[in-house]
CSV table of C-alpha atoms and ligand atoms in Angstrom, one decimal:
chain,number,residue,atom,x,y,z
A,53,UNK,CA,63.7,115.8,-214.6
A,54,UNK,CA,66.7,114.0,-213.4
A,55,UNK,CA,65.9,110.6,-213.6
A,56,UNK,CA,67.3,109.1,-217.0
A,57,UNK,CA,70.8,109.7,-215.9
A,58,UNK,CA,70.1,107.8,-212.4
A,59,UNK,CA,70.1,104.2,-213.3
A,60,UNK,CA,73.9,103.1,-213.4
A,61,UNK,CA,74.9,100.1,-211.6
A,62,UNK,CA,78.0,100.4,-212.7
A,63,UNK,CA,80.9,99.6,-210.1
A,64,UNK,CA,84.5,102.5,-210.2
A,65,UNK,CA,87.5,102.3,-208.8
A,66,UNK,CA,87.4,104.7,-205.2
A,67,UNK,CA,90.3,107.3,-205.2
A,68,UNK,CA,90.6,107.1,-201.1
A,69,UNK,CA,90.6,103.4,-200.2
A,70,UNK,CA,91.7,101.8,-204.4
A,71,UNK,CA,89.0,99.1,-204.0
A,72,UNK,CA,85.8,99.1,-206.9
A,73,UNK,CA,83.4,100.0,-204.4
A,74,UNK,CA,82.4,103.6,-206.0
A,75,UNK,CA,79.1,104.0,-206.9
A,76,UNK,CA,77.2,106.7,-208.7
A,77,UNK,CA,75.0,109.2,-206.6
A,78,UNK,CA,74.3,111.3,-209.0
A,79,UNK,CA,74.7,111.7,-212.5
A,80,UNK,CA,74.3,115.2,-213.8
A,81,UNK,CA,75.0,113.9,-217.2
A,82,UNK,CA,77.1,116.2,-220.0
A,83,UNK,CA,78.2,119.4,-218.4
A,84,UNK,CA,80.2,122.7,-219.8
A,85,UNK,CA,83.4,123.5,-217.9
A,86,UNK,CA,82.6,126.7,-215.3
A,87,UNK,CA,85.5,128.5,-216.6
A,88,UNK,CA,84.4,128.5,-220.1
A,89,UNK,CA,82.4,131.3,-221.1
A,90,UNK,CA,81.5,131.5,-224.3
A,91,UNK,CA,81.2,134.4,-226.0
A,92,UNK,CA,77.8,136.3,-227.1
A,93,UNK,CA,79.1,137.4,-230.6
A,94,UNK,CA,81.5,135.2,-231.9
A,95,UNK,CA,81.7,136.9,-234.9
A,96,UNK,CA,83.5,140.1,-234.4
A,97,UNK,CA,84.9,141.7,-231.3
A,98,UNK,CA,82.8,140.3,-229.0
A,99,UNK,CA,83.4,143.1,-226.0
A,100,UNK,CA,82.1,146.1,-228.0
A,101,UNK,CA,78.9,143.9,-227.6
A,102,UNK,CA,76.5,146.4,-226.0
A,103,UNK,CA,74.1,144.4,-222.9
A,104,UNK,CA,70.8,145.1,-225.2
A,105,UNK,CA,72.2,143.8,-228.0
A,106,UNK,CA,74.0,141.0,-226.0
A,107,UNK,CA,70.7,140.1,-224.0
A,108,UNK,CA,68.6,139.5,-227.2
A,109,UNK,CA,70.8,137.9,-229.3
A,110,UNK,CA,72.6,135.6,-226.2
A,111,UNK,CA,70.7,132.9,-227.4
A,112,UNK,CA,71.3,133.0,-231.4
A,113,UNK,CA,75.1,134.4,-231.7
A,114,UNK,CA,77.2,132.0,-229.8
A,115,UNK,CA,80.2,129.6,-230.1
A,116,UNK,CA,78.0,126.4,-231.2
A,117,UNK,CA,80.0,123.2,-229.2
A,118,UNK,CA,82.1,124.8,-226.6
A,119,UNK,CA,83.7,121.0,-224.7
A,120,UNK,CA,82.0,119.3,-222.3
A,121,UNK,CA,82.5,116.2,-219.6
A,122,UNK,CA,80.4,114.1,-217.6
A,123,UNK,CA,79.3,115.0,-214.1
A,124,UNK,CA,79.0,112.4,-212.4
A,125,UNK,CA,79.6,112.1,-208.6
A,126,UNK,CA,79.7,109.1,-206.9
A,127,UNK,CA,80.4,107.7,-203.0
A,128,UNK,CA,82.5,104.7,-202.1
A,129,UNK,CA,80.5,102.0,-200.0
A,130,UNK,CA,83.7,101.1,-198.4
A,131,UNK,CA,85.0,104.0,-197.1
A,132,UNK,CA,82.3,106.3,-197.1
A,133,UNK,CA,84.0,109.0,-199.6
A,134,UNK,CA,82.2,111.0,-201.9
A,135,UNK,CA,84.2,112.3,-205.0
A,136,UNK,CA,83.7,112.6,-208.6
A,137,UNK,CA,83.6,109.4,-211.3
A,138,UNK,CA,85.9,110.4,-213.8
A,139,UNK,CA,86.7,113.6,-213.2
A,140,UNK,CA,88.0,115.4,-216.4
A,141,UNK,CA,91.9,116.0,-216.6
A,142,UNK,CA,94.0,118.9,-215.9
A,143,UNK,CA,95.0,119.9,-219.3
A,144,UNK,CA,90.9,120.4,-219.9
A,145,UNK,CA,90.3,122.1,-217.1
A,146,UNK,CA,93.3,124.4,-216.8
A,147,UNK,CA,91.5,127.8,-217.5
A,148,UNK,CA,92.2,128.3,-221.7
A,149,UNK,CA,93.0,131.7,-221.0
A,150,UNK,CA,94.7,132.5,-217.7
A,151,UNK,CA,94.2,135.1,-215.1
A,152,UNK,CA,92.8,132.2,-212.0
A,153,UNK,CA,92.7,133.4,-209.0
A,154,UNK,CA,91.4,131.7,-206.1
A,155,UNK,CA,90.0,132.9,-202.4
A,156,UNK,CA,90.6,130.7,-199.9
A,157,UNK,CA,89.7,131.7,-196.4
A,158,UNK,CA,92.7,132.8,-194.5
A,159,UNK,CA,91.5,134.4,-190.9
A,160,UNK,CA,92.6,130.8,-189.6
A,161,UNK,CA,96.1,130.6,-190.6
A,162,UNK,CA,97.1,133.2,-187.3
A,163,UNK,CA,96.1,130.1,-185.3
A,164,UNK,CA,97.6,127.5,-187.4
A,165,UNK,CA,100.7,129.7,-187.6
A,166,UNK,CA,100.6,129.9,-183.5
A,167,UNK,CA,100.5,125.9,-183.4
A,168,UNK,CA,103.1,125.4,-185.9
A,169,UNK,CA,105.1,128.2,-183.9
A,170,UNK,CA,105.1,126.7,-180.7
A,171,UNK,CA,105.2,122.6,-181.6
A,172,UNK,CA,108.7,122.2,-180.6
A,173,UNK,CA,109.5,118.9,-183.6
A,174,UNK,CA,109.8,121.2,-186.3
A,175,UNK,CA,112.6,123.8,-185.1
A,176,UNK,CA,113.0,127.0,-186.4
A,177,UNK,CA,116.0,126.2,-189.0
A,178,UNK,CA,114.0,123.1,-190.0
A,179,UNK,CA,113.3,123.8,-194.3
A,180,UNK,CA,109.2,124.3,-194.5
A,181,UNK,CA,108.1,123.7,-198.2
A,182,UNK,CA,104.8,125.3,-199.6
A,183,UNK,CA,103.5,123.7,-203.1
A,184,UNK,CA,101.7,126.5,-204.7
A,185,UNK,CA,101.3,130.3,-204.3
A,186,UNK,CA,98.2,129.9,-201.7
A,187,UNK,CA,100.6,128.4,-199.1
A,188,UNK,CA,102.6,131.8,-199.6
A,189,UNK,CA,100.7,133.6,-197.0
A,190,UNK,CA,101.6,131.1,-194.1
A,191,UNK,CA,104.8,130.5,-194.8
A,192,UNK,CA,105.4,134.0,-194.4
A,193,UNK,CA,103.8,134.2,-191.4
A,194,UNK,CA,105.8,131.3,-190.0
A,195,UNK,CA,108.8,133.1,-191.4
A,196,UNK,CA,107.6,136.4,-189.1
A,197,UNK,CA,107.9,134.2,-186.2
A,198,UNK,CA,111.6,132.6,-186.8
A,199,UNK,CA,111.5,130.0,-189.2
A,200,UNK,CA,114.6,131.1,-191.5
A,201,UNK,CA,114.4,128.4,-194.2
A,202,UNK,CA,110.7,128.4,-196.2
A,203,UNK,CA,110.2,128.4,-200.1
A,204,UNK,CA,107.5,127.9,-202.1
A,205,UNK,CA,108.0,126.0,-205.1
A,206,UNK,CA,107.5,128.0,-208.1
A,207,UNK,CA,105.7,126.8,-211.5
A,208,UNK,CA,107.7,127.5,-213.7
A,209,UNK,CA,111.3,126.6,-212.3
A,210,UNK,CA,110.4,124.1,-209.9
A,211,UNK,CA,107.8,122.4,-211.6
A,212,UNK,CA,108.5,123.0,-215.2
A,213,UNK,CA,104.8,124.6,-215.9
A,214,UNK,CA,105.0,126.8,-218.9
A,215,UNK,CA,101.2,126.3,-219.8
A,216,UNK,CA,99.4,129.6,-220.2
A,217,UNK,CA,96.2,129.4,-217.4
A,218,UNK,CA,97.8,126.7,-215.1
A,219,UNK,CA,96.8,126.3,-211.4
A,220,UNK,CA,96.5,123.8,-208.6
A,221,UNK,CA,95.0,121.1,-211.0
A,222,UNK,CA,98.1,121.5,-212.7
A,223,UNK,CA,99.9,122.1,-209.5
A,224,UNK,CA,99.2,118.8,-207.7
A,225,UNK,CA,99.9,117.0,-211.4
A,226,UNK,CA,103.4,118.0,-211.5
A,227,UNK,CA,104.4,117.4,-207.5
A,228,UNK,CA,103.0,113.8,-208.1
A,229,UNK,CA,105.3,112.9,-210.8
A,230,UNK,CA,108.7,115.4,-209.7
A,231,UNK,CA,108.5,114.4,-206.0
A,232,UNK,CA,111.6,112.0,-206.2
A,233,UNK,CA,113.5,114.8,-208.4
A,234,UNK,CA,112.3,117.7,-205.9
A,235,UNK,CA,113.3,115.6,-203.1
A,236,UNK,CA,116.7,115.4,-204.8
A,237,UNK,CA,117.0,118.7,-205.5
A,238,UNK,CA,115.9,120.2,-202.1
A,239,UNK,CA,116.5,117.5,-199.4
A,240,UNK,CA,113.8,116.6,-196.8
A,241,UNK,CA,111.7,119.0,-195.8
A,242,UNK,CA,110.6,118.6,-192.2
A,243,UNK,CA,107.2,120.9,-193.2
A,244,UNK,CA,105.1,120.6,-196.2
A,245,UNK,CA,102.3,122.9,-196.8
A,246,UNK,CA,100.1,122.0,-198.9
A,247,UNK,CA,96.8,123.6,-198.6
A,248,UNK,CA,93.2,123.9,-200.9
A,249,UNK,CA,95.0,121.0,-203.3
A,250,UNK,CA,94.5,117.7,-202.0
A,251,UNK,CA,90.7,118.0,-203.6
A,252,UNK,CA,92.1,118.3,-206.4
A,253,UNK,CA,94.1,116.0,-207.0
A,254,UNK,CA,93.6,113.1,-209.2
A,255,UNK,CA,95.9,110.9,-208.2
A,256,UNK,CA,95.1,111.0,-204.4
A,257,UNK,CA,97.1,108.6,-203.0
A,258,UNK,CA,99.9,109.3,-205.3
A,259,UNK,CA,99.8,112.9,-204.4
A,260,UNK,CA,99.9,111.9,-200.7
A,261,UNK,CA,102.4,109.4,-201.5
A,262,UNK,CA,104.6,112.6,-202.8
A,263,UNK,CA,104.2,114.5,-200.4
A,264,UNK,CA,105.4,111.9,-197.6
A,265,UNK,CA,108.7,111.6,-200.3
A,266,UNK,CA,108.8,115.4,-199.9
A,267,UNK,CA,109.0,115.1,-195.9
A,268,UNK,CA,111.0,112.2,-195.6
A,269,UNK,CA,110.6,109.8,-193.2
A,270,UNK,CA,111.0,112.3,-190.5
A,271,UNK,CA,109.1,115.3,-191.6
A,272,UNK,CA,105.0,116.5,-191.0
A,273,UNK,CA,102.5,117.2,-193.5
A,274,UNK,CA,100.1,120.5,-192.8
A,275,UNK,CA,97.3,119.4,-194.9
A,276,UNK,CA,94.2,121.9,-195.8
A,277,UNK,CA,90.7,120.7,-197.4
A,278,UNK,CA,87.3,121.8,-197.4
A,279,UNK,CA,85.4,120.0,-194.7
A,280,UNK,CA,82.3,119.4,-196.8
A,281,UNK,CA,80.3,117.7,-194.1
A,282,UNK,CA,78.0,120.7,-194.0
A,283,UNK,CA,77.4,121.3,-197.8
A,284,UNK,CA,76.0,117.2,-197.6
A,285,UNK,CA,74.0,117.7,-195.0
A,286,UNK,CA,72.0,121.1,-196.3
A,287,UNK,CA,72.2,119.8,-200.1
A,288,UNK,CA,74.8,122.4,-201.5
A,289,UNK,CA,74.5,121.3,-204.8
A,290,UNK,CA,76.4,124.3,-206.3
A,291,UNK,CA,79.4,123.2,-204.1
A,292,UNK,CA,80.3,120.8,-207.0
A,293,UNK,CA,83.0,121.7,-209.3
A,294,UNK,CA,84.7,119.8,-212.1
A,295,UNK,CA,88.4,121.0,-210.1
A,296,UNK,CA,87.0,119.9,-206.6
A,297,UNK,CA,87.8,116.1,-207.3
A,298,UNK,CA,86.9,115.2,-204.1
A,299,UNK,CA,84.5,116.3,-200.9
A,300,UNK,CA,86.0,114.9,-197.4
A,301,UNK,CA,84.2,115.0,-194.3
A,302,UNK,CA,86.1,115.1,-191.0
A,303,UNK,CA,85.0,111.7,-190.8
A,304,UNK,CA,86.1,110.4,-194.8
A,305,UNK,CA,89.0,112.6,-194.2
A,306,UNK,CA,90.2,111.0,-190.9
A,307,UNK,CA,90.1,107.8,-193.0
A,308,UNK,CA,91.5,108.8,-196.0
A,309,UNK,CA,94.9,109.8,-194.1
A,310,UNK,CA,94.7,106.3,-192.3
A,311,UNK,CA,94.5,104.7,-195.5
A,312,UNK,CA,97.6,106.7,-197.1
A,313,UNK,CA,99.6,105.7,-193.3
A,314,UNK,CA,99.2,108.7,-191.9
A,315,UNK,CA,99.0,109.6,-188.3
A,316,UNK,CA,97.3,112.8,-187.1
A,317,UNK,CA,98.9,114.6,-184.9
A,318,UNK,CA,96.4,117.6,-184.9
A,319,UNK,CA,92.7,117.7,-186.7
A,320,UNK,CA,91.5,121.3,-186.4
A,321,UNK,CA,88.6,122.4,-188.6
A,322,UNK,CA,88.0,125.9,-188.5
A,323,UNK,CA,84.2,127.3,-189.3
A,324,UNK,CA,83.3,130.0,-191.8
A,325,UNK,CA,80.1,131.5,-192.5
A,326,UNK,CA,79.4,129.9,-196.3
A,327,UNK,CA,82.9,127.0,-195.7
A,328,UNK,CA,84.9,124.7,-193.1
A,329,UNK,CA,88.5,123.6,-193.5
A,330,UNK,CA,89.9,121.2,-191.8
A,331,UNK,CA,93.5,121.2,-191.2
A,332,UNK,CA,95.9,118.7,-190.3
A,333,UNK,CA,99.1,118.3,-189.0
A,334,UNK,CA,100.5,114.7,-190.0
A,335,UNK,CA,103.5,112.9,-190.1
A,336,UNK,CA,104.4,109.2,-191.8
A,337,UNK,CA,103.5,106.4,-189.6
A,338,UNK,CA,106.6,104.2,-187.7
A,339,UNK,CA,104.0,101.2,-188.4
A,340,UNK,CA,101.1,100.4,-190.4
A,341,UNK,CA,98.1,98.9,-188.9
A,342,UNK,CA,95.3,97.4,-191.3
A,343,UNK,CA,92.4,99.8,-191.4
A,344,UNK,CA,89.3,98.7,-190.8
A,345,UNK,CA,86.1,99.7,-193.0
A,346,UNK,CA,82.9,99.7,-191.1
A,347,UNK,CA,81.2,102.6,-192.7
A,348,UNK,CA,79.5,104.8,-190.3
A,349,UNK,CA,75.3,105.0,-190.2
A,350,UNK,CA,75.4,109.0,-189.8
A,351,UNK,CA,77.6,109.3,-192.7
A,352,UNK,CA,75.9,107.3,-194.8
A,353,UNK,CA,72.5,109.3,-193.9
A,354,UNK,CA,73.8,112.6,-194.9
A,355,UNK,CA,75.3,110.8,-198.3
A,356,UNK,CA,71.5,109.5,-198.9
A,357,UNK,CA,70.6,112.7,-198.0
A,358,UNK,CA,72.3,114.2,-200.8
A,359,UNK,CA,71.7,111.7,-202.9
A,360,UNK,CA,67.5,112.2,-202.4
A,361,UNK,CA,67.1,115.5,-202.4
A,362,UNK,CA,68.0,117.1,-205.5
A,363,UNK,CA,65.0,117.0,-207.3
A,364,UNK,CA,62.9,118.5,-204.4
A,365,UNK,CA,65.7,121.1,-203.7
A,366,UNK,CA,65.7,122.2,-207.7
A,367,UNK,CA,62.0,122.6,-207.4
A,368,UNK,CA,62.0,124.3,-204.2
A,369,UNK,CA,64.0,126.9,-205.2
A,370,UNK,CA,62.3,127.2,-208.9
A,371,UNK,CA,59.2,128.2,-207.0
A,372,UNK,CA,61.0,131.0,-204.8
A,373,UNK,CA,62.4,132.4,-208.2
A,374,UNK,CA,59.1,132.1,-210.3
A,375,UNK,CA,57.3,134.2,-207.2
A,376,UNK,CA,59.8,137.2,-207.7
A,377,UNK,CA,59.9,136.9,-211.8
A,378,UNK,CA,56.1,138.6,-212.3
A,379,UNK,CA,55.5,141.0,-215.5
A,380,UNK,CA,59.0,142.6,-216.7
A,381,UNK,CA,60.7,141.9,-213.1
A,382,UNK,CA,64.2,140.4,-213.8
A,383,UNK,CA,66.2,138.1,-211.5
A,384,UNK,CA,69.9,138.5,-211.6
A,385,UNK,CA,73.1,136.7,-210.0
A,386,UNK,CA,76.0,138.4,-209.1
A,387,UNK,CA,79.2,136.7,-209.8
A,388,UNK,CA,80.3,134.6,-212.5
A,389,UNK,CA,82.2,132.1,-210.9
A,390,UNK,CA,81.8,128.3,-210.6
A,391,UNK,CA,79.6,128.2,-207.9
A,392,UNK,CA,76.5,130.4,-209.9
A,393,UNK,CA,77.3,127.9,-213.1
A,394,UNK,CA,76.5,125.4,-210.7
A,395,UNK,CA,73.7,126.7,-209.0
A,396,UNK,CA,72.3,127.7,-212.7
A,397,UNK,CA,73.5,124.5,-214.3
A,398,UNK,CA,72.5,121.7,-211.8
A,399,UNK,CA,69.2,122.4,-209.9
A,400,UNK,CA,68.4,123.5,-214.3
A,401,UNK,CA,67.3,127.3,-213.7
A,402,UNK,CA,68.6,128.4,-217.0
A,403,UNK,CA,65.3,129.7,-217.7
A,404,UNK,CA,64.4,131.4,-214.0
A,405,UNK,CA,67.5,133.9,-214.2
A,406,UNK,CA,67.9,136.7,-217.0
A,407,UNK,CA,71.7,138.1,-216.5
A,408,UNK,CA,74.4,137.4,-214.7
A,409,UNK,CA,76.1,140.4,-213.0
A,410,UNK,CA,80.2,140.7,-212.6
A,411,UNK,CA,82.5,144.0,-213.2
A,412,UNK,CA,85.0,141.6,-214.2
A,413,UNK,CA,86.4,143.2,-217.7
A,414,UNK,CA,87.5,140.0,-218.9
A,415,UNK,CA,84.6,138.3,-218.8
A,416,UNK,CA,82.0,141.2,-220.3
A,417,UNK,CA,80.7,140.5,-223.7
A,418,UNK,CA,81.0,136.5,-222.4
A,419,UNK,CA,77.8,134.3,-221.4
A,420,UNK,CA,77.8,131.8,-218.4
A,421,UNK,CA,79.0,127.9,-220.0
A,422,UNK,CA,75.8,125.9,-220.3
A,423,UNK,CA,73.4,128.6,-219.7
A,424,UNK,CA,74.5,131.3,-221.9
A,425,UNK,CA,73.2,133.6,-219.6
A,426,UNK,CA,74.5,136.9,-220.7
A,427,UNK,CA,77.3,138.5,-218.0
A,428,UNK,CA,76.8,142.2,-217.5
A,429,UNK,CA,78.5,144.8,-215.7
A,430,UNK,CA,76.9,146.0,-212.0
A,431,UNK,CA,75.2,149.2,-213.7
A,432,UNK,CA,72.6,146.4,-215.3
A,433,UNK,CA,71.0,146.4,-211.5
A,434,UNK,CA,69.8,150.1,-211.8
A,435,UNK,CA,68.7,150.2,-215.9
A,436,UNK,CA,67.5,146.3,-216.2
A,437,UNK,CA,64.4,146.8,-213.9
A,438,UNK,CA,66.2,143.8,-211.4
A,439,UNK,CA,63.4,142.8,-208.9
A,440,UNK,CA,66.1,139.7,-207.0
A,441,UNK,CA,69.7,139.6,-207.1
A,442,UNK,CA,71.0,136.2,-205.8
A,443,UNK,CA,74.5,136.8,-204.4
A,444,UNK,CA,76.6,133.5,-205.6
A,445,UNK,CA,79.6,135.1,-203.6
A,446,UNK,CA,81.9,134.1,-201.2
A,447,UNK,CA,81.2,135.7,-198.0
A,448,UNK,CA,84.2,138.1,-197.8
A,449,UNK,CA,83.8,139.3,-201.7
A,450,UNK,CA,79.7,139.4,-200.4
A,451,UNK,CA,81.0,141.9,-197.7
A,452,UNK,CA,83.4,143.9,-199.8
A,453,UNK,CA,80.4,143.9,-202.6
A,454,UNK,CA,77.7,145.7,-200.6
A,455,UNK,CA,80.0,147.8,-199.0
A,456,UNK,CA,81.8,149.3,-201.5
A,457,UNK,CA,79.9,148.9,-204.6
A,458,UNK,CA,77.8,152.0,-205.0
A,459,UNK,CA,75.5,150.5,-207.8
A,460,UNK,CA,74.6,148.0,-205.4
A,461,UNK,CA,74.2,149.6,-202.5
A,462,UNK,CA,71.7,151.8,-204.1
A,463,UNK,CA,70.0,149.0,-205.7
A,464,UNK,CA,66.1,148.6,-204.5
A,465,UNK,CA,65.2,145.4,-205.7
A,466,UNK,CA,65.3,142.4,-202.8
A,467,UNK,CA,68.8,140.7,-202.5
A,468,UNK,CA,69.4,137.0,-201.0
A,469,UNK,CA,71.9,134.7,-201.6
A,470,UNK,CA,72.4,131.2,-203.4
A,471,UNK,CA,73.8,129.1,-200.4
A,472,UNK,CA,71.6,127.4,-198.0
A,473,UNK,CA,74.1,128.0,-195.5
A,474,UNK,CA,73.3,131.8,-195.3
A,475,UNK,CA,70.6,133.3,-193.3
A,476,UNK,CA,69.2,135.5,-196.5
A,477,UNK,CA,69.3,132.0,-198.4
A,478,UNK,CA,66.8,132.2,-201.2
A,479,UNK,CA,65.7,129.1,-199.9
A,480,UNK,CA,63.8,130.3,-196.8
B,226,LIG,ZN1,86.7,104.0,-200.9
């Protein structure tokens, strides 16, 4: 079902190492934007919709050409890296509305805090510069144990942001062209924090490039990235997203920073139960040796891996959903964010799932981008005869979900969750 988008031999230019050595993987051909949902009545006021009448009309009363881009994703034969061809820019996919917020796993940052604490180079009076508001949460930490002088650049008067909906993709936009005027403005900085936005950036080696002008010659780098070494290697297709630009490995990673003269001074990547991140400590190199290239055999298994297994993945889990959806049994997801319009979008199971459940009140009345797959508040679970509910969570909203959510905890129907990674996978 995939196969007339597979037959590129088309050569692209590779973000990490610059050479045309990027080839296509896989293309997932023209794909809506996870953050726009389009709404089920688009001729009146569209959250007064009621869930029957959204549910059968979801599929007649909707915005006709909501925009699209072209998901491909592609891995460099030179240094290993896998990252999107053409990702679309920041201006489309800054969310049209506003209100993003993003979870990023934060038990870690005790221990990177610790390190950062007790690594005698960077001294307490030493300025420590955070790029967006998800490096606030360390730098206050490090500021609880001595460091006088953080700040965290803010969008608006730092970076000159006034666009209504703008996060990281925006973010790591504006540090790659104001880095010489920031660096002006606030000196050297002998920290820079700068985590869950290097995969997004566009630009990489600009970005880098920016944040090494932000340190000076003198000053460390505390990088943060997913380690997606894990998602390749159990075929986590609905880890892809339009914003995640990129998807290092410890290995790809390790390079990358090599490639941008980089030396590590610490490589820690820390485990959860559905994500990794890796996070490093680097500073500029005195000297720059050439890198060499010799692609490694495991890492290009697990990228062949990926590569190979779509189709058989997509079916796999079609089959698991069609043995639950029997008579007037429903299947449900919970959560509307970018990982369930993956999950629904790419392995093509548009017609497997019947609504999509999230209490968030801005997006009721809305259907998931691609899919149009009504969204519907929790209640839906007890009054829509729901026989599976595939959690699409991330595992600390999946924890505060079935413990505090009384419609779900009552709810009788079985419950698994999208990623392969997690022991009630709907996979097994
Ligand atoms: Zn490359």
């Amino acid at each position: 079902m995939y196969k007339e988008y597979m037959a590129s031999e088309e050569d692209f230019r590779c973000v990490v190492c610059l050479e045309r050595t990027l080839k296509v993987l896989l293309d997932f051909g023209d794909q809506p934007f996870s953050n726009r949902f389009v709404p089920l009545n688009n001729t009146g006021d569209s959250t007064k919709s009621s869930f029957r009448e959204a549910t059968s009309h979801a599929h007649h009363r909707i915005n006709p050409s909501p925009p699209q881009y072209r998901l491909r994703v592609g891995s460099c034969i030179s240094c290993l890296t896998v990252q999107l061809i053409d990702p679309p820019p920041p201006n489309l996919v800054r969310v049209p509305n506003g209100g993003v917020t993003y979870t990023e796993p934060e038990q870690h940052l005790d221990d990177v805090a610790d390190f950062i604490c007790s690594f005698t180079p960077i001294g307490k009076s030493s300025q420590i510069l955070g790029l967006s508001p998800i490096d606030g949460r360390l730098l206050q930490k490090l500021k609880n144990c001595g460091f006088s002088e953080t700040v965290v650049l803010r969008t608006k008067e730092d970076l000159h942001i006034g666009e209504v909906g703008a996060g990281i993709e925006t973010i790591q936009e504006r540090v790659t062209r104001q880095a010489e005027e920031l660096h002006e403005r606030l000196g050297a900085s002998r920290l820079v924090v700068a985590r869950a936005i290097v995969e997004h950036s566009h630009d990489l080696q600009g970005f880098l490039s920016a944040l090494k002008t932000l340190a000076g010659a003198d000053g460390y780098l505390l990088l943060e990235v997913p380690d997606c070494e894990r998602d390749l290697h159990l075929q986590e297709y609905s880890s892809l997203w339009e914003e995640h630009t990129i998807y290092f490995t410890k290995h790809t990673l390790g390079r990358c920073l090599e490639l941008a003269g980089l030396e590590t001074v610490r490589f820690k990547t820390y485990t959860y139960p559905y994500e990794s991140i890796s996070s490093v400590l680097v500073k500029s190199k005195s000297q720059t040796r050439p890198v060499s290239l010799m692609p490694l055999q495991a890492e290009r298994e697990l990228i062949n891996g990926f590569k190979d297994s779509l189709q058989a993945v997509a079916q796999q889990c079609r089959k698991r959903l069609k043995s639950f959806r029997v008579g007037n049994n429903k299947i449900a997801v919970f959560g509307a964010g970018h990982l369930a319009v993956s999950f629904i979008n790419l392995l093509q199971l548009t017609d497997c799932i019947d609504l999509v459940i999230d209490d968030n009140p801005l997006k009721q009345g809305l259907a998931m981008p691609g899919s149009l797959i009504p969204i519907v508040p929790s209640s839906a679970l007890q009054t829509e005869n729901v026989r599976l509910c595939l959690l699409s969570l991330s595992y600390d909203s999946e924890i505060k979900v079935s413990t505090k959510n009384q419609v779900f905890r009552s709810f009788a129907g079985e419950v698994r969750s999208i990623f392969r990674a997690s022991p009630n996978s709907i996979f097994q």
